[in-house]
Coordinates of C-alpha atoms in Angstrom, one line a residue:
M5 CA -7.3 -3.9 -38.2
S6 CA -10.4 -3.3 -40.4
I7 CA -10.1 -2.5 -44.1
F8 CA -11.5 1.0 -43.3
F9 CA -8.6 1.8 -41.0
K10 CA -5.9 0.4 -43.3
R11 CA -7.2 2.7 -46.0
L12 CA -7.6 5.5 -43.5
L13 CA -4.1 5.3 -42.2
S14 CA -2.5 5.0 -45.6
N15 CA -4.3 7.9 -47.3
A16 CA -5.9 11.1 -46.2
A17 CA -6.3 10.7 -42.5
P18 CA -4.9 13.6 -40.4
I19 CA -1.7 12.7 -38.5
T20 CA -3.6 13.4 -35.3
F21 CA -5.9 10.5 -36.0
S22 CA -3.7 8.0 -37.7
H23 CA -1.0 8.0 -35.0
A24 CA -3.6 7.3 -32.4
F25 CA -4.1 4.0 -34.0
R26 CA -0.6 2.8 -33.4
R27 CA -1.4 0.8 -30.3
Q28 CA 0.7 2.0 -27.4
S29 CA 2.1 -0.5 -24.9
Q30 CA -0.4 -1.4 -22.2
S31 CA 0.1 -0.8 -18.6
T32 CA 0.6 -3.8 -16.4
S33 CA -1.2 -2.3 -13.5
T34 CA -4.9 -2.6 -12.9
N35 CA -5.1 0.0 -10.2
F36 CA -5.0 3.6 -11.4
R37 CA -4.3 6.8 -9.5
I38 CA -4.8 10.2 -10.9
P39 CA -2.3 12.7 -9.5
F40 CA -3.5 14.4 -6.3
G41 CA -5.9 11.5 -5.6
V42 CA -8.7 12.6 -7.9
V43 CA -10.3 10.8 -10.8
A44 CA -11.7 13.0 -13.6
A45 CA -13.4 12.0 -16.8
I46 CA -12.1 13.5 -20.0
S47 CA -14.2 16.6 -20.4
G48 CA -12.1 19.5 -21.8
G49 CA -11.4 20.6 -18.2
I50 CA -15.0 20.3 -16.9
S51 CA -15.1 17.4 -14.4
Y52 CA -18.7 17.4 -13.2
F53 CA -21.4 14.9 -13.8
Y54 CA -24.6 16.4 -15.1
Y55 CA -28.0 14.7 -15.0
F56 CA -30.6 16.8 -16.7
S57 CA -33.7 16.2 -18.8
E58 CA -35.0 18.6 -21.4
P59 CA -35.5 21.6 -21.3
N60 CA -32.9 21.9 -18.6
L61 CA -29.2 21.9 -19.7
V62 CA -25.9 22.0 -18.1
H63 CA -24.6 25.5 -17.1
L64 CA -21.1 26.2 -18.4
D65 CA -18.8 29.2 -18.2
H66 CA -19.7 30.3 -21.7
Q67 CA -23.0 30.2 -23.5
I68 CA -23.3 27.9 -26.5
C69 CA -22.2 29.8 -29.5
E70 CA -25.1 30.8 -31.8
E71 CA -23.0 31.8 -34.7
T72 CA -23.0 28.3 -36.3
G73 CA -24.2 28.8 -39.8
P74 CA -26.5 26.6 -41.9
K75 CA -23.4 24.8 -43.4
A76 CA -22.3 23.4 -40.0
A77 CA -23.2 20.0 -38.7
L78 CA -23.4 21.2 -35.1
H79 CA -26.5 23.2 -33.9
P80 CA -26.3 25.4 -30.8
K81 CA -29.8 24.8 -29.6
K82 CA -30.7 21.4 -31.0
W83 CA -29.5 18.0 -30.2
E84 CA -28.2 16.5 -33.5
E85 CA -27.5 12.8 -34.1
F86 CA -24.1 11.6 -35.2
K87 CA -23.3 8.1 -36.2
L88 CA -20.2 6.2 -34.9
Q89 CA -18.1 5.4 -37.9
E90 CA -15.2 3.6 -36.2
K91 CA -13.4 3.2 -32.9
A92 CA -9.6 2.8 -32.2
T93 CA -7.5 2.1 -29.2
V94 CA -5.1 4.8 -27.9
S95 CA -4.1 3.2 -24.6
H96 CA -5.2 0.6 -22.1
N97 CA -8.2 2.6 -21.1
T98 CA -8.6 5.3 -23.8
H99 CA -10.2 5.2 -27.3
I100 CA -10.8 7.5 -30.2
Y101 CA -14.3 7.5 -31.6
R102 CA -14.9 8.8 -35.1
F103 CA -18.4 10.2 -35.8
S104 CA -19.5 11.0 -39.3
F105 CA -21.8 13.6 -40.8
D106 CA -22.5 15.1 -44.2
P107 CA -19.1 15.5 -45.9
N108 CA -20.4 18.7 -47.5
L109 CA -20.5 20.3 -44.0
K110 CA -18.0 21.5 -41.5
L111 CA -18.4 20.6 -37.9
G112 CA -18.8 24.3 -36.9
L113 CA -16.3 24.4 -34.1
D114 CA -14.1 27.3 -33.4
V115 CA -10.7 27.1 -31.5
A116 CA -10.8 26.6 -28.7
S117 CA -14.3 25.2 -28.2
C118 CA -15.9 22.0 -27.0
L119 CA -19.2 20.2 -27.7
I120 CA -21.6 18.5 -25.4
T121 CA -22.9 14.9 -25.6
R122 CA -25.8 13.3 -23.9
A123 CA -27.0 9.7 -23.3
P124 CA -30.3 8.5 -21.7
L125 CA -30.0 7.5 -18.1
G126 CA -33.4 5.9 -17.2
K127 CA -36.6 7.7 -16.2
D128 CA -37.3 10.1 -13.4
A129 CA -40.2 9.9 -10.9
E130 CA -42.6 11.4 -13.5
G131 CA -41.5 9.0 -16.2
K132 CA -39.4 11.6 -18.1
T133 CA -36.1 10.5 -19.6
K134 CA -33.0 11.5 -17.6
Y135 CA -29.7 12.2 -19.4
V136 CA -26.1 12.1 -18.5
I137 CA -24.3 15.0 -20.2
R138 CA -20.6 15.5 -20.8
P139 CA -18.6 18.1 -22.6
Y140 CA -15.7 16.9 -24.8
T141 CA -13.1 18.6 -27.0
P142 CA -12.6 16.9 -30.4
V143 CA -9.0 15.9 -31.2
S144 CA -9.6 16.1 -35.0
D145 CA -9.0 19.3 -37.0
P146 CA -12.0 21.6 -36.5
D147 CA -11.9 22.3 -40.3
S148 CA -12.4 18.6 -41.2
K149 CA -15.5 17.9 -43.2
G150 CA -17.6 14.8 -42.7
Y151 CA -16.3 13.6 -39.4
F152 CA -15.0 14.5 -35.9
D153 CA -13.0 12.5 -33.4
L154 CA -13.4 12.3 -29.6
M155 CA -10.8 10.8 -27.4
I156 CA -12.4 9.3 -24.3
K157 CA -10.9 7.7 -21.3
V158 CA -13.1 4.9 -19.8
Y159 CA -13.6 4.8 -16.1
P160 CA -15.3 2.0 -14.1
E161 CA -17.7 4.5 -12.6
G162 CA -17.9 6.9 -15.5
K163 CA -21.5 6.8 -16.7
M164 CA -20.8 8.6 -20.0
S165 CA -17.5 6.9 -20.7
Q166 CA -19.1 3.5 -20.0
H167 CA -21.8 4.5 -22.5
F168 CA -19.2 5.2 -25.1
A169 CA -17.4 2.0 -24.4
K170 CA -20.5 0.0 -25.3
L171 CA -21.0 1.8 -28.6
K172 CA -20.7 -0.1 -31.9
P173 CA -20.2 1.3 -35.4
G174 CA -23.5 2.6 -36.6
D175 CA -24.7 3.6 -33.2
I176 CA -25.9 7.1 -32.6
V177 CA -24.8 9.8 -30.1
E178 CA -26.6 13.1 -29.6
V179 CA -24.5 16.2 -29.7
K180 CA -25.0 20.0 -29.3
G181 CA -22.8 23.0 -29.5
P182 CA -20.3 24.4 -29.8
I183 CA -19.3 25.9 -26.5
E184 CA -16.6 28.5 -26.9
K185 CA -13.8 28.5 -24.4
V186 CA -10.9 30.7 -25.6
R187 CA -11.3 32.3 -29.1
Y188 CA -7.9 31.8 -30.5
T189 CA -6.6 34.2 -33.2
P190 CA -3.1 33.9 -34.8
N191 CA -0.3 35.7 -33.0
M192 CA -2.7 36.9 -30.2
K193 CA 0.2 36.1 -27.8
K194 CA 3.9 35.7 -28.4
H195 CA 4.2 32.7 -26.2
I196 CA 1.5 30.3 -24.9
G197 CA 2.3 28.0 -22.0
M198 CA 0.2 24.9 -21.3
I199 CA -0.2 22.7 -18.3
A200 CA -2.2 19.5 -18.9
G201 CA -3.0 16.4 -16.9
G202 CA -4.2 13.2 -18.4
S203 CA -7.1 13.7 -20.8
G204 CA -6.8 17.4 -20.3
I205 CA -4.5 17.3 -23.3
T206 CA -7.5 17.5 -25.7
P207 CA -8.1 21.3 -25.7
M208 CA -4.3 21.9 -25.7
L209 CA -3.9 19.7 -28.8
Q210 CA -6.7 21.7 -30.5
V211 CA -4.8 24.9 -30.0
I212 CA -1.4 23.5 -30.7
E213 CA -2.4 22.1 -34.1
T214 CA -4.2 25.3 -35.1
I215 CA -1.0 27.2 -34.4
L216 CA 1.4 24.8 -36.1
K217 CA -0.7 24.4 -39.3
N218 CA -0.6 28.1 -40.0
P219 CA 2.7 29.3 -41.5
D220 CA 1.9 32.9 -40.6
D221 CA 1.4 32.1 -36.9
N222 CA 4.7 32.7 -35.1
T223 CA 3.3 31.8 -31.6
K224 CA 5.6 29.8 -29.4
V225 CA 4.1 27.0 -27.4
S226 CA 5.5 25.3 -24.3
L227 CA 3.6 22.3 -22.9
V228 CA 4.1 20.6 -19.5
Y229 CA 2.1 17.4 -19.5
A230 CA 1.6 15.2 -16.4
N231 CA 0.4 11.6 -16.2
I232 CA 0.4 8.6 -13.9
S233 CA 2.9 6.5 -15.9
P234 CA 4.5 6.6 -19.4
D235 CA 1.8 4.2 -20.6
D236 CA -0.8 6.8 -19.7
I237 CA 0.6 9.6 -21.9
L238 CA -2.0 10.1 -24.5
L239 CA -1.0 10.8 -28.1
K240 CA 2.7 11.0 -27.1
K241 CA 3.9 9.9 -30.6
R242 CA 1.8 12.6 -32.1
L243 CA 3.1 15.3 -29.7
D244 CA 6.7 14.1 -30.2
M245 CA 6.3 14.3 -34.0
L246 CA 4.9 17.8 -33.8
A247 CA 7.7 19.0 -31.5
A248 CA 10.4 17.4 -33.7
S249 CA 9.1 19.1 -36.8
H250 CA 8.2 22.5 -35.3
P251 CA 10.8 24.4 -33.4
N252 CA 8.2 26.7 -31.8
L253 CA 6.7 23.8 -29.8
K254 CA 8.4 22.4 -26.7
V255 CA 7.0 19.5 -24.7
F256 CA 8.0 18.3 -21.2
Y257 CA 6.5 15.2 -19.7
T258 CA 6.3 14.2 -16.0
V259 CA 4.9 11.0 -14.5
D260 CA 4.1 9.7 -11.0
N261 CA 5.3 6.2 -11.7
P262 CA 8.3 6.2 -14.0
S263 CA 9.5 3.1 -15.8
K264 CA 13.1 1.9 -15.6
Y265 CA 14.2 3.8 -18.7
W266 CA 12.1 6.9 -18.3
V267 CA 14.0 10.1 -19.1
G268 CA 11.3 12.8 -18.4
G269 CA 10.2 14.4 -15.2
T270 CA 9.1 12.5 -12.1
G271 CA 6.3 13.4 -9.7
Y272 CA 3.6 16.1 -9.7
I273 CA 4.2 19.3 -11.6
S274 CA 6.4 21.4 -9.3
K275 CA 7.0 25.1 -9.0
D276 CA 10.5 24.4 -10.5
M277 CA 9.0 22.5 -13.5
A278 CA 6.5 25.2 -14.2
S279 CA 9.1 27.9 -13.9
K280 CA 11.5 26.2 -16.3
G281 CA 8.8 24.8 -18.7
L282 CA 6.5 27.8 -19.1
P283 CA 7.1 31.3 -20.5
A284 CA 7.7 34.0 -17.9
P285 CA 4.8 36.2 -16.7
S286 CA 4.2 38.9 -19.3
N287 CA 1.4 40.7 -21.1
H288 CA 2.5 38.7 -24.2
T289 CA 2.0 35.4 -22.3
L290 CA -1.0 33.2 -21.9
I291 CA -1.1 30.1 -19.7
L292 CA -3.7 27.4 -20.4
V293 CA -4.5 24.8 -17.7
C294 CA -6.6 21.7 -18.0
G295 CA -6.7 18.6 -15.9
P296 CA -8.3 16.8 -12.9
P297 CA -9.6 18.9 -10.0
G298 CA -6.6 18.0 -7.8
M299 CA -4.2 19.2 -10.3
M300 CA -6.1 22.3 -11.1
K301 CA -6.2 23.2 -7.4
H302 CA -2.4 22.7 -7.1
I303 CA -1.6 24.6 -10.3
S304 CA -4.1 27.4 -10.6
G305 CA -7.0 26.9 -8.3
D306 CA -10.3 25.5 -9.7
K307 CA -13.0 27.5 -11.3
A308 CA -15.7 29.2 -9.3
E309 CA -19.0 27.4 -8.5
D310 CA -20.7 29.2 -11.3
R311 CA -18.0 27.9 -13.7
S312 CA -16.4 31.3 -14.2
Q313 CA -12.6 31.4 -14.0
G314 CA -12.5 32.2 -10.2
K315 CA -9.4 33.4 -8.3
L316 CA -5.9 32.4 -9.4
T317 CA -4.1 30.5 -6.7
G318 CA -1.5 27.7 -6.5
I319 CA 1.8 27.5 -8.3
L320 CA 1.0 30.0 -11.0
K321 CA 0.0 32.6 -8.4
E322 CA 3.3 32.0 -6.6
L323 CA 5.2 32.5 -9.8
E324 CA 3.5 35.9 -10.2
Y325 CA 1.2 35.2 -13.1
T326 CA -2.0 37.3 -13.0
E327 CA -5.6 36.2 -13.6
E328 CA -5.4 37.9 -17.0
M329 CA -2.5 35.7 -18.0
V330 CA -4.2 32.4 -17.1
Y331 CA -7.2 30.5 -18.6
K332 CA -8.6 27.4 -16.9
F333 CA -10.4 25.0 -19.1

């Protein structure tokens, strides 16, 4: 481990980041299967590939926030360059990338929001640069100054994730944003339920840590988190530590392929798991859902083609939640 990380882990690094660098056991399988037969890149719940050149930009369900002040590193209308400071392994196919910026600035990201990244993808017929664009939700504290962390799962066919995999410290990534998803305010709901699949944990973690670091926020949080195998559970140590030290956070894990000594749930998230693991339907309840398309269809229904929330279907509809009670990342 580099001198940088030894110093980082022993001093002021947030627990979110430092625990990611405790290498988790690697899976012995080389064939991966996302629940419901769908592979999705980590994208804060948005699983589409976007290939655009300026001035065209990806259409998302919320406009890019334009409230970012002059003291923020992010810009809502301009691609800003951020330098890769360091990279660390989370699991056999997932890494955390730390990008640096002026330590006198904040990133300019509200909870819950994501940012968008772009990388060049050759030239079009007219010789103009084409880009691959992806949204990501940072796993670092939005209030951190001087850096932000992206947790990215690398897929063999993932054009952006493959681009990240080739980055070396000192390399540059272009970023724009933020894009607001749910504007969280303390105690806005008595109980927030979360269903996440794989890398869909990133926006959930952003909300969880915002709640838990505020002593005046009494919101209860219940997370149901699905993965392929125990080795695929991202940031499990961090989640377990948060749950152990905060009685208002409950976490339930389920995996498709349990190990011999696995003690959590087995299989896809079922109606029974959701019923037992989430708060009951209520005006005081909010359910957040983020994961690969197959999981979204099974749990809540996917978003509409225009990336609006769309109709509520699936397990949550059967359990009598309403569209007002559910948000799809």
